[in-house]
């Protein structure tokens, strides 16, 4: 379904700010699988999702999605295959437009947009029904500007928008990190429901070990732009939050060791 | 009365300019200076076609298309060559000055002997009133039939364009355009090419501005290569007044506001000139006005906390 082959991305190459954000990521995702990505800060999780979404083109490597090579496609062309929710609740919606208009935009994701009406009676009714299923009391406010809603409400709507037309791939980048715990729970429940119902192939980044073990059917841990661990099958079933935290600690210890060795070398040879 | 009708008519014609500026500046947040060149371009193209006896309708329409092409060029410079928005506009505007001179062949073309939309409206009004009377009484005022015809014609034109724009903003393409200005990251993730929409939007914006120029030239009976200078700021002033008048973010009201702002601003200017304002100071005063309107909200916010204790 999704095949990433040896993705490499370096930001600001050849400058003092050079960052090797992806250093050869290879990953294959079957249709309908729900992959959770964890990793330390700056390990390249967001960069990986952005590379798949087409925010930038990778330096080398191949990306195949739904039997098409999308490596060189610009972001807006890939959008017909990909639904996306960002970390920042402000990123996923157009604030000065109404709830209904935002959803109408999402209802044509990746399709040509001509001079037909954006909203008609039937679509408004569908929008109201789907929003009612969120149980947030927003169904009577679909003509209000979306900018007047809370972050949690916006994320729930963004999720609805990303999945309105069933995407071949759903990308979630810490989409509950900016929310208060209660809203975060609500959005996670909704995420689970939608992915289950539509059997969506999903890549989700999270910092919450709870979310990592309770959602999804596979966990990948990234470090320094590479896949460090890939837990699936029986191993994935057995894993507990503490195990994941231990793995983080191991990474950190090795990092310190590396730093110590480097310091030793520096003192001895320079 | 004649003065007020004249000012209102020009205000209505320039409302198309205001709508164009509204589109680029408010919808896209794109400070597009191309306007100064494209308003003259629209006037120049329409005028030269009129001189060559084209039908006024066709000449005006081609003026619109010429402006749209200029806007498209600015959009291409900005999106494909990654040139800063302001600079893209300045480049095209500067180039248009020469283009306009070439189109016109000289720096000023009179249209007094040509058949224009203005003359057509006038003769239509004449046959409507019967007997070719040149003036009539309206609620006790003597009104020139030419002036009245212009006013009605301009009103119909602005109504049609305003309505078309309003309806456009409710289509799939139009909502995508609004969303592009609102949140380009989101609309890109929904499969819309932001570059394409910006190019299209600037084409539409400058088309409207050129249309305004084409109508203005026919109304005043000449085109001058200098007529575009300062027009962006003029349009901006109208948009700002309009926003103050309607004070919401509903698209229909904002369109109405831009039109009302343009008319109101023109009326204020006409009255000020009548009271002895030196016409040479007009652009300076317009610039100062826009400056004040831009900084005023911030200044008021700063003053408010300090003002409170003294008020109580
Ligand atoms: N557009 C960019 N330009 C330059 N450097 C970037 C860019 N995007 C990411 N980076 C750098 O690439 C590295 C990986 O960043 P990325 O955002 O992918 O990390 P992450 O795993 O998502 O971290 P976090 O958990 O903090 O979100 C970081 O060092 C970051 O500074
Ligand atoms: Mg990140």
mmCIF file of C-alpha atoms in Angstrom, chain B residues 13-189:
data_model
loop_
_atom_site.group_PDB
_atom_site.id
_atom_site.type_symbol
_atom_site.label_atom_id
_atom_site.label_comp_id
_atom_site.label_asym_id
_atom_site.label_seq_id
_atom_site.Cartn_x
_atom_site.Cartn_y
_atom_site.Cartn_z
ATOM 1 C CA UNK B 13 -16.762 53.217 -11.562
ATOM 2 C CA UNK B 14 -13.810 53.194 -9.187
ATOM 3 C CA UNK B 15 -15.688 50.703 -7.001
ATOM 4 C CA UNK B 16 -14.548 48.091 -9.517
ATOM 5 C CA UNK B 17 -11.000 49.158 -8.700
ATOM 6 C CA UNK B 18 -11.834 48.823 -5.012
ATOM 7 C CA UNK B 19 -13.204 45.314 -5.604
ATOM 8 C CA UNK B 20 -10.016 44.373 -7.429
ATOM 9 C CA UNK B 21 -7.861 45.719 -4.617
ATOM 10 C CA UNK B 22 -10.113 43.981 -2.089
ATOM 11 C CA UNK B 23 -9.526 40.698 -3.890
ATOM 12 C CA UNK B 24 -5.740 40.893 -3.955
ATOM 13 C CA UNK B 25 -5.132 42.728 -0.708
ATOM 14 C CA UNK B 26 -7.793 41.319 1.598
ATOM 15 C CA UNK B 27 -8.539 37.872 0.197
ATOM 16 C CA UNK B 28 -4.925 36.961 -0.610
ATOM 17 C CA UNK B 29 -3.114 39.408 1.615
ATOM 18 C CA UNK B 30 -1.122 40.235 -1.517
ATOM 19 C CA UNK B 31 -0.138 43.927 -1.788
ATOM 20 C CA UNK B 32 -0.475 44.139 -5.551
ATOM 21 C CA UNK B 33 0.884 47.363 -7.030
ATOM 22 C CA UNK B 34 0.173 46.152 -10.567
ATOM 23 C CA UNK B 35 -3.116 48.047 -10.204
ATOM 24 C CA UNK B 36 -1.483 51.412 -10.990
ATOM 25 C CA UNK B 37 -0.462 50.055 -14.389
ATOM 26 C CA UNK B 38 -3.423 47.829 -15.119
ATOM 27 C CA UNK B 39 -6.064 50.541 -14.627
ATOM 28 C CA UNK B 40 -4.313 52.607 -17.283
ATOM 29 C CA UNK B 41 -3.844 49.512 -19.432
ATOM 30 C CA UNK B 42 -7.575 48.837 -19.401
ATOM 31 C CA UNK B 43 -8.282 52.470 -20.302
ATOM 32 C CA UNK B 44 -5.604 52.548 -23.018
ATOM 33 C CA UNK B 45 -6.634 49.295 -24.682
ATOM 34 C CA UNK B 46 -10.333 50.169 -24.658
ATOM 35 C CA UNK B 47 -9.656 53.685 -25.939
ATOM 36 C CA UNK B 48 -7.439 52.695 -28.832
ATOM 37 C CA UNK B 49 -10.021 50.120 -29.905
ATOM 38 C CA UNK B 50 -12.740 52.765 -29.698
ATOM 39 C CA UNK B 51 -10.645 55.071 -31.837
ATOM 40 C CA UNK B 52 -10.546 52.241 -34.366
ATOM 41 C CA UNK B 53 -14.341 52.044 -34.213
ATOM 42 C CA UNK B 54 -14.711 48.812 -32.290
ATOM 43 C CA UNK B 55 -18.001 48.364 -30.493
ATOM 44 C CA UNK B 56 -17.776 49.887 -27.004
ATOM 45 C CA UNK B 57 -18.833 46.608 -25.380
ATOM 46 C CA UNK B 58 -16.074 44.626 -27.116
ATOM 47 C CA UNK B 59 -13.488 47.338 -26.435
ATOM 48 C CA UNK B 60 -14.354 47.362 -22.728
ATOM 49 C CA UNK B 61 -14.221 43.585 -22.523
ATOM 50 C CA UNK B 62 -10.820 43.448 -24.182
ATOM 51 C CA UNK B 63 -9.642 46.106 -21.729
ATOM 52 C CA UNK B 64 -10.683 43.728 -18.966
ATOM 53 C CA UNK B 65 -8.782 40.845 -20.570
ATOM 54 C CA UNK B 66 -5.645 42.963 -20.980
ATOM 55 C CA UNK B 67 -5.725 43.720 -17.249
ATOM 56 C CA UNK B 68 -6.228 40.051 -16.493
ATOM 57 C CA UNK B 69 -3.130 39.222 -18.547
ATOM 58 C CA UNK B 70 -1.111 41.787 -16.587
ATOM 59 C CA UNK B 71 -2.309 40.284 -13.304
ATOM 60 C CA UNK B 72 -1.439 36.827 -14.544
ATOM 61 C CA UNK B 73 2.078 38.032 -15.275
ATOM 62 C CA UNK B 74 2.483 39.400 -11.745
ATOM 63 C CA UNK B 75 1.208 36.080 -10.407
ATOM 64 C CA UNK B 76 3.683 34.141 -12.555
ATOM 65 C CA UNK B 77 6.603 36.292 -11.410
ATOM 66 C CA UNK B 78 5.605 35.725 -7.804
ATOM 67 C CA UNK B 79 4.813 32.007 -7.873
ATOM 68 C CA UNK B 80 7.098 30.570 -10.546
ATOM 69 C CA UNK B 81 10.118 32.827 -10.090
ATOM 70 C CA UNK B 82 9.653 33.281 -6.338
ATOM 71 C CA UNK B 83 9.880 37.065 -6.553
ATOM 72 C CA UNK B 84 8.534 38.932 -3.543
ATOM 73 C CA UNK B 85 4.894 39.999 -3.936
ATOM 74 C CA UNK B 86 5.527 43.721 -3.806
ATOM 75 C CA UNK B 87 8.437 43.551 -6.230
ATOM 76 C CA UNK B 88 6.509 41.400 -8.733
ATOM 77 C CA UNK B 89 3.829 44.086 -8.835
ATOM 78 C CA UNK B 90 6.345 46.889 -9.160
ATOM 79 C CA UNK B 91 8.088 45.155 -12.061
ATOM 80 C CA UNK B 92 4.889 44.618 -14.003
ATOM 81 C CA UNK B 93 3.603 48.108 -13.200
ATOM 82 C CA UNK B 94 6.833 49.681 -14.434
ATOM 83 C CA UNK B 95 6.805 47.614 -17.599
ATOM 84 C CA UNK B 96 3.159 48.524 -18.174
ATOM 85 C CA UNK B 97 4.022 52.222 -18.301
ATOM 86 C CA UNK B 98 5.935 51.636 -21.540
ATOM 87 C CA UNK B 99 3.353 49.157 -22.785
ATOM 88 C CA UNK B 100 0.608 51.699 -22.233
ATOM 89 C CA UNK B 101 2.515 54.366 -24.151
ATOM 90 C CA UNK B 102 2.977 51.924 -27.015
ATOM 91 C CA UNK B 103 -0.693 50.969 -26.996
ATOM 92 C CA UNK B 104 -1.785 54.592 -27.004
ATOM 93 C CA UNK B 105 0.916 55.886 -29.361
ATOM 94 C CA UNK B 106 0.943 59.183 -27.430
ATOM 95 C CA UNK B 107 0.420 60.170 -23.820
ATOM 96 C CA UNK B 108 -3.196 61.275 -24.147
ATOM 97 C CA UNK B 109 -6.120 60.145 -26.325
ATOM 98 C CA UNK B 110 -9.381 62.116 -26.396
ATOM 99 C CA UNK B 111 -12.553 60.092 -26.935
ATOM 100 C CA UNK B 112 -14.954 62.926 -27.520
ATOM 101 C CA UNK B 113 -15.805 61.943 -31.075
ATOM 102 C CA UNK B 114 -15.933 58.209 -30.577
ATOM 103 C CA UNK B 115 -18.925 56.071 -29.823
ATOM 104 C CA UNK B 116 -18.456 54.956 -26.213
ATOM 105 C CA UNK B 117 -20.526 53.175 -23.579
ATOM 106 C CA UNK B 118 -21.107 56.643 -22.104
ATOM 107 C CA UNK B 119 -22.556 58.014 -25.335
ATOM 108 C CA UNK B 120 -24.645 54.890 -25.770
ATOM 109 C CA UNK B 121 -26.088 55.264 -22.274
ATOM 110 C CA UNK B 122 -26.783 58.913 -22.960
ATOM 111 C CA UNK B 123 -28.670 58.292 -26.202
ATOM 112 C CA UNK B 124 -30.549 55.443 -24.568
ATOM 113 C CA UNK B 125 -31.623 57.819 -21.810
ATOM 114 C CA UNK B 126 -32.569 60.431 -24.401
ATOM 115 C CA UNK B 127 -34.927 58.080 -26.235
ATOM 116 C CA UNK B 128 -36.259 56.830 -22.899
ATOM 117 C CA UNK B 129 -37.170 60.334 -21.762
ATOM 118 C CA UNK B 130 -38.493 61.140 -25.231
ATOM 119 C CA UNK B 131 -37.836 64.175 -27.379
ATOM 120 C CA UNK B 132 -34.124 64.186 -26.543
ATOM 121 C CA UNK B 133 -34.506 66.510 -23.551
ATOM 122 C CA UNK B 134 -31.135 67.291 -22.018
ATOM 123 C CA UNK B 135 -32.411 67.680 -18.487
ATOM 124 C CA UNK B 136 -35.407 66.825 -16.315
ATOM 125 C CA UNK B 137 -36.769 67.476 -12.857
ATOM 126 C CA UNK B 138 -36.314 64.959 -10.068
ATOM 127 C CA UNK B 139 -37.797 65.780 -6.648
ATOM 128 C CA UNK B 140 -37.326 69.452 -7.346
ATOM 129 C CA UNK B 141 -33.782 69.168 -8.671
ATOM 130 C CA UNK B 142 -32.802 69.789 -12.249
ATOM 131 C CA UNK B 143 -30.869 66.771 -13.409
ATOM 132 C CA UNK B 144 -28.913 66.538 -16.640
ATOM 133 C CA UNK B 145 -30.031 63.484 -18.587
ATOM 134 C CA UNK B 146 -26.412 62.680 -19.497
ATOM 135 C CA UNK B 147 -25.439 62.695 -15.834
ATOM 136 C CA UNK B 148 -28.421 60.565 -14.867
ATOM 137 C CA UNK B 149 -27.727 58.080 -17.650
ATOM 138 C CA UNK B 150 -24.115 57.744 -16.515
ATOM 139 C CA UNK B 151 -25.187 57.211 -12.931
ATOM 140 C CA UNK B 152 -27.729 54.557 -13.838
ATOM 141 C CA UNK B 153 -25.300 52.849 -16.200
ATOM 142 C CA UNK B 154 -22.510 52.794 -13.602
ATOM 143 C CA UNK B 155 -24.901 51.517 -10.936
ATOM 144 C CA UNK B 156 -26.053 48.648 -13.131
ATOM 145 C CA UNK B 157 -22.479 47.790 -14.030
ATOM 146 C CA UNK B 158 -21.342 47.699 -10.393
ATOM 147 C CA UNK B 159 -24.413 45.720 -9.356
ATOM 148 C CA UNK B 160 -23.720 43.153 -12.038
ATOM 149 C CA UNK B 161 -20.021 42.832 -11.209
ATOM 150 C CA UNK B 162 -20.617 42.822 -7.448
ATOM 151 C CA UNK B 163 -23.263 40.130 -7.753
ATOM 152 C CA UNK B 164 -21.099 38.047 -10.087
ATOM 153 C CA UNK B 165 -18.217 38.292 -7.622
ATOM 154 C CA UNK B 166 -20.448 37.374 -4.706
ATOM 155 C CA UNK B 167 -21.775 34.328 -6.541
ATOM 156 C CA UNK B 168 -18.271 33.376 -7.659
ATOM 157 C CA UNK B 169 -17.105 33.305 -4.056
ATOM 158 C CA UNK B 170 -19.716 30.667 -3.313
ATOM 159 C CA UNK B 171 -18.605 28.264 -6.035
ATOM 160 C CA UNK B 172 -16.083 25.484 -5.544
ATOM 161 C CA UNK B 173 -13.392 27.549 -7.226
ATOM 162 C CA UNK B 174 -14.333 30.727 -5.360
ATOM 163 C CA UNK B 175 -14.336 29.109 -1.919
ATOM 164 C CA UNK B 176 -10.974 27.540 -2.753
ATOM 165 C CA UNK B 177 -9.717 31.032 -3.566
ATOM 166 C CA UNK B 178 -10.912 32.447 -0.265
ATOM 167 C CA UNK B 179 -9.410 29.511 1.606
ATOM 168 C CA UNK B 180 -6.074 30.047 -0.147
ATOM 169 C CA UNK B 181 -5.811 33.479 1.417
ATOM 170 C CA UNK B 182 -7.093 32.221 4.743
ATOM 171 C CA UNK B 183 -4.917 29.129 5.150
ATOM 172 C CA UNK B 184 -2.760 28.084 2.219
ATOM 173 C CA UNK B 185 -1.322 25.059 4.050
ATOM 174 C CA UNK B 186 -4.805 23.627 4.489
ATOM 175 C CA UNK B 187 -6.003 24.227 0.951
ATOM 176 C CA UNK B 188 -2.832 22.674 -0.442
ATOM 177 C CA UNK B 189 -3.452 19.587 1.712
#
